[in-house]
CSV table of C-alpha atoms and ligand atoms in Angstrom, one decimal:
chain,number,residue,atom,x,y,z
A,1034,MET,CA,0.0,0.4,-0.3
A,1035,GLN,CA,3.0,2.2,0.8
A,1036,ARG,CA,3.2,2.5,-3.1
A,1037,LEU,CA,-0.3,2.9,-3.8
A,1038,ILE,CA,0.8,6.3,-2.0
A,1039,LYS,CA,3.9,7.1,-3.4
A,1040,THR,CA,2.0,6.5,-7.3
A,1041,PHE,CA,-0.7,9.0,-6.0
A,1042,LEU,CA,2.4,11.6,-4.5
A,1043,ASP,CA,4.2,11.3,-8.3
A,1044,LEU,CA,1.6,12.0,-10.0
A,1045,ALA,CA,0.0,14.8,-7.5
A,1046,GLU,CA,3.8,17.0,-8.4
A,1047,ILE,CA,2.2,16.9,-12.3
A,1048,ASP,CA,1.1,20.9,-12.2
A,1049,GLU,CA,-1.2,20.4,-15.9
A,1050,VAL,CA,-4.4,21.4,-16.6
A,1051,HIS,CA,-6.6,20.7,-19.3
A,1052,PRO,CA,-5.3,21.0,-22.4
A,1053,ASP,CA,-1.6,20.7,-21.5
A,1054,GLU,CA,-1.4,17.5,-20.2
A,1055,PHE,CA,1.4,15.3,-21.6
A,1056,LYS,CA,3.3,14.7,-18.6
A,1057,VAL,CA,0.8,13.4,-17.0
A,1058,LEU,CA,-0.2,11.0,-19.5
A,1059,THR,CA,3.2,10.1,-20.4
A,1060,TYR,CA,3.0,8.8,-17.0
A,1061,VAL,CA,0.1,7.0,-17.1
A,1062,GLU,CA,2.1,5.4,-20.4
A,1063,GLN,CA,5.1,4.9,-18.2
A,1064,ARG,CA,3.5,3.0,-16.0
A,1065,LEU,CA,1.1,0.7,-18.4
A,1066,LYS,CA,4.3,-0.3,-20.4
A,1067,ALA,CA,6.2,-1.8,-17.1
A,1068,ALA,CA,3.2,-3.2,-16.2
A,1069,LYS,CA,2.7,-4.8,-20.0
A,1070,VAL,CA,-0.7,-3.8,-20.7
A,1071,ALA,CA,-1.4,-3.1,-23.8
A,1072,TYR,CA,-3.4,0.8,-24.3
A,1073,THR,CA,-4.6,2.6,-27.3
A,1074,ARG,CA,-4.3,7.0,-27.0
A,1075,ASP,CA,-6.4,8.3,-29.2
A,1076,LYS,CA,-6.0,12.3,-30.4
A,1077,MET,CA,-7.4,14.4,-27.9
A,1078,GLY,CA,-5.3,12.1,-25.2
A,1079,ASN,CA,-7.8,9.8,-23.8
A,1080,ILE,CA,-6.0,6.3,-22.8
A,1081,VAL,CA,-7.6,3.4,-22.7
A,1082,ALA,CA,-6.1,0.4,-21.4
A,1083,ARG,CA,-7.2,-3.4,-21.4
A,1084,ILE,CA,-5.8,-6.6,-18.9
A,1085,LYS,CA,-7.3,-9.3,-20.2
A,1086,GLY,CA,-9.5,-11.4,-17.4
A,1087,SER,CA,-10.5,-15.4,-17.2
A,1088,SER,CA,-14.0,-14.1,-18.2
A,1089,PRO,CA,-14.7,-12.7,-21.2
A,1090,ASP,CA,-17.4,-10.3,-19.0
A,1091,VAL,CA,-15.4,-6.7,-19.5
A,1092,LEU,CA,-16.0,-4.4,-16.9
A,1093,GLY,CA,-14.4,-0.3,-17.3
A,1094,LEU,CA,-13.0,1.7,-14.1
A,1095,CYS,CA,-12.5,4.9,-15.6
A,1096,GLY,CA,-10.2,8.4,-13.7
A,1097,HIS,CA,-9.7,11.6,-15.0
A,1098,VAL,CA,-6.0,12.8,-15.3
A,1099,ASP,CA,-6.6,16.1,-15.0
A,1100,ILE,CA,-7.0,18.4,-12.5
A,1101,ALA,CA,-8.7,21.7,-11.6
A,1102,ALA,CA,-7.0,24.4,-11.5
A,1103,PRO,CA,-2.8,25.2,-11.3
A,1104,LEU,CA,-1.4,24.1,-8.1
A,1105,LEU,CA,0.5,27.3,-7.9
A,1106,GLY,CA,4.2,25.6,-6.0
A,1107,ARG,CA,1.8,24.7,-3.6
A,1108,LYS,CA,3.4,21.9,-1.2
A,1109,VAL,CA,1.7,18.7,-0.2
A,1110,VAL,CA,1.8,17.5,3.6
A,1111,VAL,CA,0.9,13.8,4.3
A,1112,THR,CA,0.6,12.9,8.1
A,1113,ASP,CA,-0.6,9.6,9.3
A,1114,LYS,CA,-4.6,9.8,8.2
A,1115,GLU,CA,-4.7,12.6,5.3
A,1116,ILE,CA,-2.9,14.2,2.1
A,1117,GLN,CA,-3.1,17.6,1.8
A,1118,THR,CA,-1.8,20.7,1.0
A,1119,ASP,CA,0.0,23.5,2.7
A,1120,GLY,CA,-2.8,25.7,1.5
A,1121,VAL,CA,-1.6,27.8,-1.3
A,1122,ALA,CA,-3.9,25.6,-4.1
A,1123,LEU,CA,-5.6,23.0,-4.8
A,1124,LEU,CA,-4.3,19.3,-3.9
A,1125,GLY,CA,-6.0,16.9,-7.3
A,1126,GLY,CA,-6.9,13.9,-5.4
A,1127,ASP,CA,-9.5,14.6,-7.7
A,1128,ASP,CA,-9.1,13.0,-9.9
A,1129,LYS,CA,-5.3,11.4,-9.2
A,1130,THR,CA,-6.5,8.6,-6.8
A,1131,ALA,CA,-8.4,7.1,-9.3
A,1132,VAL,CA,-5.9,7.5,-11.5
A,1133,ALA,CA,-3.2,5.9,-8.9
A,1134,ALA,CA,-5.4,3.1,-8.1
A,1135,LEU,CA,-5.9,2.4,-11.8
A,1136,LEU,CA,-2.6,2.2,-12.9
A,1137,GLU,CA,-1.6,0.1,-8.8
A,1138,LEU,CA,-4.3,-2.4,-9.8
A,1139,ALA,CA,-2.4,-2.9,-13.5
A,1140,THR,CA,1.2,-2.7,-11.5
A,1141,GLU,CA,-0.1,-5.1,-8.9
A,1142,LEU,CA,-1.8,-7.5,-11.8
A,1143,HIS,CA,1.6,-8.4,-13.7
A,1144,GLU,CA,3.7,-8.5,-10.8
A,1145,ARG,CA,2.2,-10.9,-9.3
A,1146,LYS,CA,0.9,-13.1,-12.4
A,1147,VAL,CA,-2.8,-12.7,-11.0
A,1148,THR,CA,-5.6,-13.0,-13.8
A,1149,PRO,CA,-8.6,-10.9,-12.8
A,1150,ALA,CA,-11.8,-12.9,-12.9
A,1151,LYS,CA,-12.8,-10.1,-15.1
A,1152,SER,CA,-11.6,-8.9,-18.3
A,1153,LEU,CA,-10.8,-4.9,-17.7
A,1154,GLU,CA,-10.8,-1.4,-18.9
A,1155,LEU,CA,-9.3,1.2,-17.8
A,1156,ILE,CA,-10.0,4.7,-19.2
A,1157,PHE,CA,-8.1,7.7,-18.0
A,1158,THR,CA,-10.1,10.3,-19.2
A,1159,VAL,CA,-8.7,14.0,-20.0
A,1160,GLY,CA,-10.4,17.5,-19.7
A,1161,GLU,CA,-12.9,16.5,-17.2
A,1162,GLU,CA,-12.7,19.3,-15.5
A,1163,ALA,CA,-13.1,21.3,-18.7
A,1164,GLY,CA,-16.6,20.2,-19.7
A,1165,LEU,CA,-16.4,16.6,-19.7
A,1166,LEU,CA,-14.6,17.0,-22.7
A,1167,GLY,CA,-11.9,13.8,-23.0
A,1168,ALA,CA,-15.2,11.6,-22.2
A,1169,LYS,CA,-17.1,13.6,-25.1
A,1170,SER,CA,-14.5,12.8,-27.2
A,1171,LEU,CA,-13.7,9.2,-26.4
A,1172,ASP,CA,-15.3,6.5,-29.1
A,1173,LEU,CA,-17.0,4.3,-27.5
A,1174,THR,CA,-16.5,1.9,-30.5
A,1175,LYS,CA,-13.0,0.9,-29.0
A,1176,ALA,CA,-14.1,1.1,-25.2
A,1177,LYS,CA,-16.2,-2.3,-24.6
A,1178,ALA,CA,-17.2,-2.5,-21.1
A,1179,LYS,CA,-20.9,-2.2,-21.1
A,1180,ARG,CA,-20.8,-1.6,-17.5
A,1181,ILE,CA,-18.4,1.3,-16.6
A,1182,LEU,CA,-17.8,2.4,-12.4
A,1183,VAL,CA,-16.9,5.9,-12.5
A,1184,LEU,CA,-13.9,6.8,-9.3
A,1185,ASP,CA,-14.6,10.3,-9.0
A,1186,TRP,CA,-16.5,11.2,-6.0
A,1187,PHE,CA,-16.4,12.6,-2.9
A,1188,GLY,CA,-15.4,10.4,0.1
A,1189,PRO,CA,-14.8,6.7,1.0
A,1190,VAL,CA,-15.6,4.4,-1.8
A,1191,ASN,CA,-20.0,3.4,-0.6
A,1192,ASN,CA,-20.3,6.9,-1.6
A,1193,ILE,CA,-22.1,6.5,-4.7
A,1194,VAL,CA,-24.3,9.1,-6.9
A,1195,SER,CA,-28.0,8.5,-7.5
A,1196,ASP,CA,-28.4,11.0,-9.6
A,1197,SER,CA,-26.7,13.9,-11.9
A,1198,PRO,CA,-27.7,16.4,-13.6
A,1199,ALA,CA,-28.4,17.5,-17.6
A,1200,TYR,CA,-26.1,20.7,-18.3
A,1201,PHE,CA,-26.6,23.6,-20.6
A,1202,LYS,CA,-24.0,26.2,-21.6
A,1203,VAL,CA,-25.6,29.0,-23.2
A,1204,ASP,CA,-23.1,31.2,-24.6
A,1205,VAL,CA,-24.5,34.6,-25.6
A,1206,SER,CA,-22.6,37.7,-27.7
A,1207,TYR,CA,-23.6,41.1,-28.6
A,1208,LYS,CA,-22.3,43.0,-31.4
A,1209,GLY,CA,-22.7,47.3,-30.6
A,1210,LYS,CA,-20.8,49.7,-32.2
A,1211,ASP,CA,-17.5,50.9,-30.2
A,1212,ALA,CA,-17.7,55.3,-29.7
A,1213,HIS,CA,-15.9,57.7,-27.7
A,1214,PRO,CA,-17.9,58.5,-24.5
A,1215,ALA,CA,-18.2,61.5,-25.6
A,1216,LEU,CA,-19.6,60.9,-28.8
A,1217,TRP,CA,-21.7,58.5,-27.3
A,1218,GLN,CA,-24.7,59.3,-29.8
A,1219,GLN,CA,-22.6,57.5,-32.1
A,1220,GLY,CA,-22.0,54.2,-30.4
A,1221,ILE,CA,-24.3,51.0,-29.8
A,1222,ASN,CA,-23.5,50.0,-26.2
A,1223,ALA,CA,-23.6,46.4,-26.4
A,1224,GLY,CA,-22.9,46.2,-22.2
A,1225,ALA,CA,-26.0,48.5,-21.8
A,1226,VAL,CA,-27.7,45.9,-23.1
A,1227,LEU,CA,-26.1,42.6,-22.0
A,1228,MET,CA,-26.7,44.0,-18.3
A,1229,LYS,CA,-30.2,45.3,-18.3
A,1230,ALA,CA,-30.8,41.7,-20.3
A,1231,ALA,CA,-29.2,39.8,-17.8
A,1232,SER,CA,-30.8,41.1,-14.8
A,1233,GLN,CA,-33.4,40.9,-15.9
A,1234,LEU,CA,-33.2,36.7,-15.5
A,1235,HIS,CA,-33.4,35.2,-11.7
A,1236,GLN,CA,-30.2,33.2,-11.1
A,1237,GLY,CA,-30.0,30.1,-8.9
A,1238,ASP,CA,-33.8,28.8,-8.9
A,1239,TYR,CA,-34.3,29.6,-12.3
A,1240,ALA,CA,-38.0,27.4,-13.1
A,1241,LYS,CA,-38.7,24.6,-11.1
A,1242,ASP,CA,-36.4,21.9,-10.8
A,1243,VAL,CA,-34.0,24.2,-13.2
A,1244,ILE,CA,-31.0,25.7,-11.5
A,1245,PHE,CA,-28.9,28.6,-13.9
A,1246,ASN,CA,-26.2,30.8,-13.3
A,1247,ILE,CA,-24.2,33.4,-15.0
A,1248,GLY,CA,-20.5,32.4,-14.3
A,1249,VAL,CA,-18.7,34.8,-16.9
A,1250,VAL,CA,-19.4,38.1,-17.9
A,1251,ARG,CA,-16.5,40.4,-20.7
A,1252,ILE,CA,-17.5,43.7,-21.6
A,1253,GLY,CA,-15.7,46.3,-23.6
A,1254,HIS,CA,-11.8,46.7,-23.5
A,1255,ALA,CA,-11.4,50.3,-22.1
A,1256,ARG,CA,-12.9,52.4,-19.8
A,1257,ASN,CA,-12.6,55.7,-21.6
A,1258,LYS,CA,-15.0,53.4,-24.8
A,1259,VAL,CA,-18.6,52.8,-25.3
A,1260,PRO,CA,-18.1,49.0,-25.4
A,1261,GLY,CA,-19.4,48.1,-28.6
A,1262,HIS,CA,-18.9,44.3,-27.9
A,1263,ALA,CA,-20.3,42.2,-24.7
A,1264,SER,CA,-20.2,38.4,-23.9
A,1265,LEU,CA,-21.6,36.9,-21.1
A,1266,GLN,CA,-21.3,32.5,-20.3
A,1267,ALA,CA,-23.9,30.9,-18.1
A,1268,GLU,CA,-25.0,27.4,-17.6
A,1269,LEU,CA,-28.3,25.6,-16.6
A,1270,ARG,CA,-28.7,22.1,-14.2
A,1271,SER,CA,-31.3,19.9,-13.6
A,1272,TYR,CA,-32.4,16.3,-13.0
A,1273,ASN,CA,-34.6,16.7,-15.9
A,1274,THR,CA,-33.6,17.1,-19.2
A,1275,ALA,CA,-36.8,17.9,-20.7
A,1276,ALA,CA,-37.1,21.2,-18.0
A,1277,VAL,CA,-33.3,22.5,-18.3
A,1278,ARG,CA,-33.5,22.2,-22.2
A,1279,LYS,CA,-36.6,23.9,-22.5
A,1280,ALA,CA,-34.9,26.8,-19.9
A,1281,ALA,CA,-32.0,27.0,-21.8
A,1282,GLU,CA,-34.4,27.3,-24.7
A,1283,ALA,CA,-36.2,30.2,-23.1
A,1284,VAL,CA,-32.8,31.7,-21.8
A,1285,GLY,CA,-31.7,31.9,-25.4
A,1286,ALA,CA,-34.6,33.5,-26.6
A,1287,HIS,CA,-34.7,36.0,-24.1
A,1288,PHE,CA,-31.4,37.9,-24.9
A,1289,ARG,CA,-32.5,36.7,-28.4
A,1290,LYS,CA,-35.2,38.9,-28.2
A,1291,ALA,CA,-33.5,41.8,-25.6
A,1292,ALA,CA,-31.1,42.3,-28.8
A,1293,LYS,CA,-33.6,43.6,-31.4
A,1294,ALA,CA,-35.2,45.7,-29.2
A,1295,ASP,CA,-31.9,47.7,-28.0
A,1296,GLY,CA,-30.7,47.6,-31.8
A,1297,VAL,CA,-27.2,44.6,-30.7
A,1298,LYS,CA,-26.8,41.9,-32.9
A,1299,PRO,CA,-26.8,38.6,-30.9
A,1300,LEU,CA,-25.4,35.5,-31.0
A,1301,ILE,CA,-26.5,33.0,-29.0
A,1302,THR,CA,-25.3,29.2,-28.7
A,1303,ILE,CA,-27.0,26.2,-27.2
A,1304,GLU,CA,-25.3,23.8,-26.7
A,1305,GLU,CA,-26.9,20.1,-24.6
A,1306,ASN,CA,-23.3,19.5,-22.6
A,1307,SER,CA,-24.5,16.6,-20.8
A,1308,GLY,CA,-27.8,14.7,-20.3
A,1309,SER,CA,-28.8,13.8,-16.5
A,1310,TYR,CA,-27.7,10.3,-15.1
A,1311,ARG,CA,-29.6,8.5,-12.8
A,1312,ILE,CA,-28.5,5.4,-10.8
A,1313,ASN,CA,-29.4,2.2,-12.6
A,1314,LYS,CA,-30.3,0.2,-8.9
A,1315,ALA,CA,-32.1,-2.9,-10.9
A,1316,GLY,CA,-28.6,-3.6,-13.0
A,1317,SER,CA,-26.3,-6.3,-13.2
A,1318,LEU,CA,-23.5,-3.8,-11.6
A,1319,TYR,CA,-25.1,-2.3,-8.9
A,1320,ARG,CA,-25.8,-6.2,-7.1
A,1321,GLU,CA,-22.5,-6.6,-7.8
A,1322,VAL,CA,-21.2,-2.9,-6.5
A,1323,ALA,CA,-23.1,-3.7,-3.6
A,1324,GLU,CA,-22.7,-7.4,-2.8
A,1325,VAL,CA,-18.4,-6.0,-2.6
A,1326,LEU,CA,-18.9,-3.6,-0.4
A,1327,GLY,CA,-20.9,-6.0,1.5
A,1328,SER,CA,-18.4,-8.4,1.9
A,1329,MET,CA,-16.1,-5.6,3.2
A,1330,ASP,CA,-18.4,-4.9,6.0
A,1331,LEU,CA,-19.7,-1.2,3.9
A,1332,GLU,CA,-23.2,-0.3,3.1
A,1333,SER,CA,-23.8,2.7,-0.1
A,1334,LYS,CA,-24.5,5.4,0.5
A,1335,LEU,CA,-26.3,7.1,-2.3
A,1336,GLU,CA,-26.6,10.6,-2.9
A,1337,SER,CA,-27.7,13.0,-5.6
A,1338,THR,CA,-25.5,15.5,-6.8
A,1339,TYR,CA,-25.5,18.9,-9.0
A,1340,GLY,CA,-22.2,17.8,-10.0
A,1341,CYS,CA,-21.6,16.1,-14.0
A,1342,PHE,CA,-19.3,13.3,-14.1
A,1343,ASP,CA,-18.3,11.7,-17.0
A,1344,GLY,CA,-20.7,8.6,-15.8
A,1345,ASN,CA,-23.2,11.2,-17.4
A,1346,ILE,CA,-21.5,11.2,-20.8
A,1347,PHE,CA,-21.4,7.0,-20.3
A,1348,ALA,CA,-24.4,7.0,-19.5
A,1349,THR,CA,-26.1,8.9,-22.3
A,1350,ARG,CA,-24.7,6.1,-24.4
A,1351,GLY,CA,-25.9,4.0,-23.0
A,1352,ARG,CA,-23.9,2.5,-20.1
A,1353,ASP,CA,-24.6,1.2,-17.1
A,1354,VAL,CA,-22.6,3.6,-15.2
A,1355,ILE,CA,-21.8,3.7,-11.4
A,1356,ASN,CA,-19.7,6.6,-10.1
A,1357,LEU,CA,-18.0,6.0,-6.5
A,1358,GLY,CA,-16.6,7.5,-4.4
A,1359,ALA,CA,-12.0,8.0,-4.5
A,1360,ALA,CA,-11.3,9.0,-0.6
A,1361,TYR,CA,-11.1,13.1,-1.8
A,1362,TYR,CA,-12.5,15.7,-0.1
A,1363,ASN,CA,-13.2,19.7,-1.0
A,1364,PRO,CA,-12.5,19.1,-4.6
A,1365,HIS,CA,-11.4,22.6,-6.2
A,1366,SER,CA,-10.5,23.8,-2.6
A,1367,PRO,CA,-6.8,24.9,-1.0
A,1368,ASP,CA,-8.9,22.4,1.6
A,1369,GLU,CA,-8.5,19.6,-1.1
A,1370,LYS,CA,-7.3,16.0,0.8
A,1371,VAL,CA,-7.1,12.0,0.7
A,1372,ASN,CA,-8.1,10.4,3.4
A,1373,ILE,CA,-6.0,7.7,3.9
A,1374,ALA,CA,-7.4,5.0,5.2
A,1375,GLU,CA,-10.6,5.3,2.8
A,1376,PHE,CA,-8.0,5.5,0.4
A,1377,ILE,CA,-7.0,1.9,0.2
A,1378,GLN,CA,-10.4,0.6,0.8
A,1379,LEU,CA,-11.0,2.1,-2.4
A,1380,TYR,CA,-7.7,-0.2,-3.9
A,1381,ASP,CA,-9.2,-3.6,-1.7
A,1382,PHE,CA,-12.8,-2.9,-3.6
A,1383,LEU,CA,-10.9,-2.5,-7.1
A,1384,ARG,CA,-9.5,-5.3,-6.2
A,1385,ARG,CA,-12.3,-7.4,-5.4
A,1386,ILE,CA,-15.0,-6.2,-7.8
A,1387,THR,CA,-12.6,-6.9,-10.2
A,1388,GLY,CA,-11.9,-10.8,-8.9
A,1389,SER,CA,-7.8,-9.6,-8.4
A,1390,LYS,CA,-7.3,-10.3,-4.9
A,1391,PRO,CA,-3.7,-12.2,-4.6
A,1392,LYS,CA,-4.3,-16.0,-3.6
B,338,LIG,ZN1,-12.9,15.0,-10.6
């Protein structure tokens, strides 16, 4: 288990944010090569590795190699119980605990010459934090697993996501006309139109079961200029895909109408980033996960979240997916930490569910 921690610490030193994932992917490749595991790497960077088991039944195991933000020179602090940072920036436990556990599993199987009961597909995605970009671009005809465990949620392995929302992006760009403030009558103030239109929408609870957020607003380039250009990036989430689609279209229509009324040119794009996810409790994967957790004296703890995962993409494409805790806490924050006992427990779970426990 020392080596599991060491692998994690190696990964945690790599300071890369999507689309810069060169070092972390090289590390994954080197470890897979050393463990004599065949893999493919696609144009985007996603790596799919295959380990043949004694049964043709293929189980997918997925973690993402990218982290949410730069590390800013932060130091990692390891105590008896936890791995954390000096508080300067995040740890990257999300989702490098998963990456470390999968690499460790491949290494152990090779070293101990163990053939797992199930055939395995280890799926390492890129760009998860940038909007599930790796999973979206992954050619699932190449990843054969019909059942995939995504290890990318906080807390112990028995923390399981029950529901995750559909996610829509709305981008609004307004084109007016720049002018000197003294000659403001000659300009068309795109910023003023955008602010007015945005202020008429209710952020937070936008409609029943739909949340709405405007995360980025950009207006103009200089203080002494009537801004001829303005844009914003917004998002909507809901467990109800139809409701969130309707709401996204209403938001788009609102900004289009406001532009028309005030004489600016709108460019509005609405994109469905991911569909909603609901755990399939009737499926064989859920049953097997529950059995393995039971064998470890753990009970499934189901929880809904407004976060989205690679699993949303896989589920939308017909895979049976379960999203499990990967032993990290407070992701995306300088307080992020990894619980060492739960990290080891995650690894134990992987050995059991794959049928890889050494005799
Ligand atoms: Zn994550």
